[in-house]
Amino acid sequence: MMLRRRLLAAGLAAPIGAACAARDDYAEARRRLLDEIERDMRATAGTTGRERLDPRIAAALGNVPRHRFVPAHLAGRAYENRPLPIGHEQTISQPFIVALMTELVDPGPADRVLEVGTGSGYQAAVLAELVAHVYTIEIVRPLGERAAELLKELGYVNIDVRIGDGYLGWPEAAPFDAIVVTAAPDHMPQPLIDQLAPNGRLIAPIGSRYGIQRLQLLRKDAQGRAVTRSVLDVRFVPLTRQR
Ligand code: SAH
């Protein structure tokens, strides 16, 4: 597996993948959360088309310490299957939704992935467990800076964080094999479609600020033709421009 976590604890020669889950007090809570996510996967399979998580993705979720990505006073609730506030009127997404979006973009070990809406950095960390490199953009500077610091502290060396408007993508690093948008625009951003590689997958919640949003999955074929399908009703914070 493409685990890029450096072992920070003093001199322990544990296998890297198992390191994190084994070394905090929340391993059991994370395992229970995974059971809940699998239940939600089965319950929504009719519209998502996915009955269960790929074992690689389940392992990635088991490795990332979500309690580090929420404010300290909410650490005890980090393994509830729900979104939580992270300040600046933003939220860390519900774990099931993170799992589902990760599942639907079929992350491969050699992939280069763009995330729009870094927020806490949690989704970026989950992706970084699975792919070669993650580029993530956040428009609220203090959130992006905090996430970059935490991801570095946790040893993720395959994530680049940028402050800016993710609607425009990250042209210098394109094309991407997958793009995950975690704030809701009212239409699929054309720059992101343009920056998706042939055979690439783009997932985004599309809809108005107050109305229903639909999670949409866009796939490009080998010739670069895009096909979009609607996956599930969701609720995300809006994608904003020019903050
Ligand atoms: N993926 C995050 C959850 C993000 S919430 C996590 O795992 O914690 C959505 C985030 O998108 C918010 O932090 C919000 O500030 C950010 N955002 C909104 N509009 C944006 C834009 N145009 N470009 C980049 N980030 C944006």
PDB file of N, CA and C in Angstrom, residues 6 19 54 60 64 68 91 122 149 168 212 222 235 239:
ATOM      1  N   ARG A   6       5.245   8.765   8.063  1.00  0.00           N
ATOM      2  CA  ARG A   6       6.524   8.519   8.720  1.00  0.00           C
ATOM      3  C   ARG A   6       6.254   8.047  10.136  1.00  0.00           C
ATOM      4  N   ALA A  19       0.470   1.136  12.041  1.00  0.00           N
ATOM      5  CA  ALA A  19       1.013   1.990  13.082  1.00  0.00           C
ATOM      6  C   ALA A  19      -0.036   2.847  13.764  1.00  0.00           C
ATOM      7  N   ASP A  54     -14.534  -1.042  -0.800  1.00  0.00           N
ATOM      8  CA  ASP A  54     -13.321  -1.758  -1.167  1.00  0.00           C
ATOM      9  C   ASP A  54     -12.470  -1.905   0.106  1.00  0.00           C
ATOM     10  N   ALA A  60      -7.941   2.313   4.824  1.00  0.00           N
ATOM     11  CA  ALA A  60      -7.516   3.726   4.872  1.00  0.00           C
ATOM     12  C   ALA A  60      -8.307   4.473   5.944  1.00  0.00           C
ATOM     13  N   VAL A  64      -6.840   6.589   9.585  1.00  0.00           N
ATOM     14  CA  VAL A  64      -6.767   8.045   9.772  1.00  0.00           C
ATOM     15  C   VAL A  64      -7.430   8.443  11.097  1.00  0.00           C
ATOM     16  N   ARG A  68      -8.183  13.807  15.428  1.00  0.00           N
ATOM     17  CA  ARG A  68      -7.196  14.889  15.315  1.00  0.00           C
ATOM     18  C   ARG A  68      -7.678  15.991  14.366  1.00  0.00           C
ATOM     19  N   THR A  91     -17.721  22.574   8.056  1.00  0.00           N
ATOM     20  CA  THR A  91     -17.854  21.300   8.758  1.00  0.00           C
ATOM     21  C   THR A  91     -16.914  20.254   8.160  1.00  0.00           C
ATOM     22  N   TYR A 122      -9.259  16.044   6.591  1.00  0.00           N
ATOM     23  CA  TYR A 122      -9.541  14.615   6.794  1.00  0.00           C
ATOM     24  C   TYR A 122      -9.692  13.836   5.476  1.00  0.00           C
ATOM     25  N   GLU A 149      -0.683  22.128   8.437  1.00  0.00           N
ATOM     26  CA  GLU A 149       0.173  21.867   9.596  1.00  0.00           C
ATOM     27  C   GLU A 149      -0.090  20.485  10.187  1.00  0.00           C
ATOM     28  N   LEU A 168     -11.471  26.895  -9.830  1.00  0.00           N
ATOM     29  CA  LEU A 168     -10.542  27.019 -10.955  1.00  0.00           C
ATOM     30  C   LEU A 168      -9.587  25.841 -11.062  1.00  0.00           C
ATOM     31  N   ILE A 212     -31.943  21.168  -2.420  1.00  0.00           N
ATOM     32  CA  ILE A 212     -31.374  19.832  -2.417  1.00  0.00           C
ATOM     33  C   ILE A 212     -30.135  19.808  -3.292  1.00  0.00           C
ATOM     34  N   ALA A 222     -11.881   6.925 -22.395  1.00  0.00           N
ATOM     35  CA  ALA A 222     -10.504   7.005 -22.905  1.00  0.00           C
ATOM     36  C   ALA A 222     -10.360   8.109 -23.947  1.00  0.00           C
ATOM     37  N   ARG A 235     -26.043  16.992   1.586  1.00  0.00           N
ATOM     38  CA  ARG A 235     -26.054  18.367   2.073  1.00  0.00           C
ATOM     39  C   ARG A 235     -24.630  18.788   2.412  1.00  0.00           C
ATOM     40  N   LEU A 239     -20.023  25.951  -2.184  1.00  0.00           N
ATOM     41  CA  LEU A 239     -18.746  26.377  -2.754  1.00  0.00           C
ATOM     42  C   LEU A 239     -18.856  27.886  -2.954  1.00  0.00           C
TER      43      LEU A 239
END
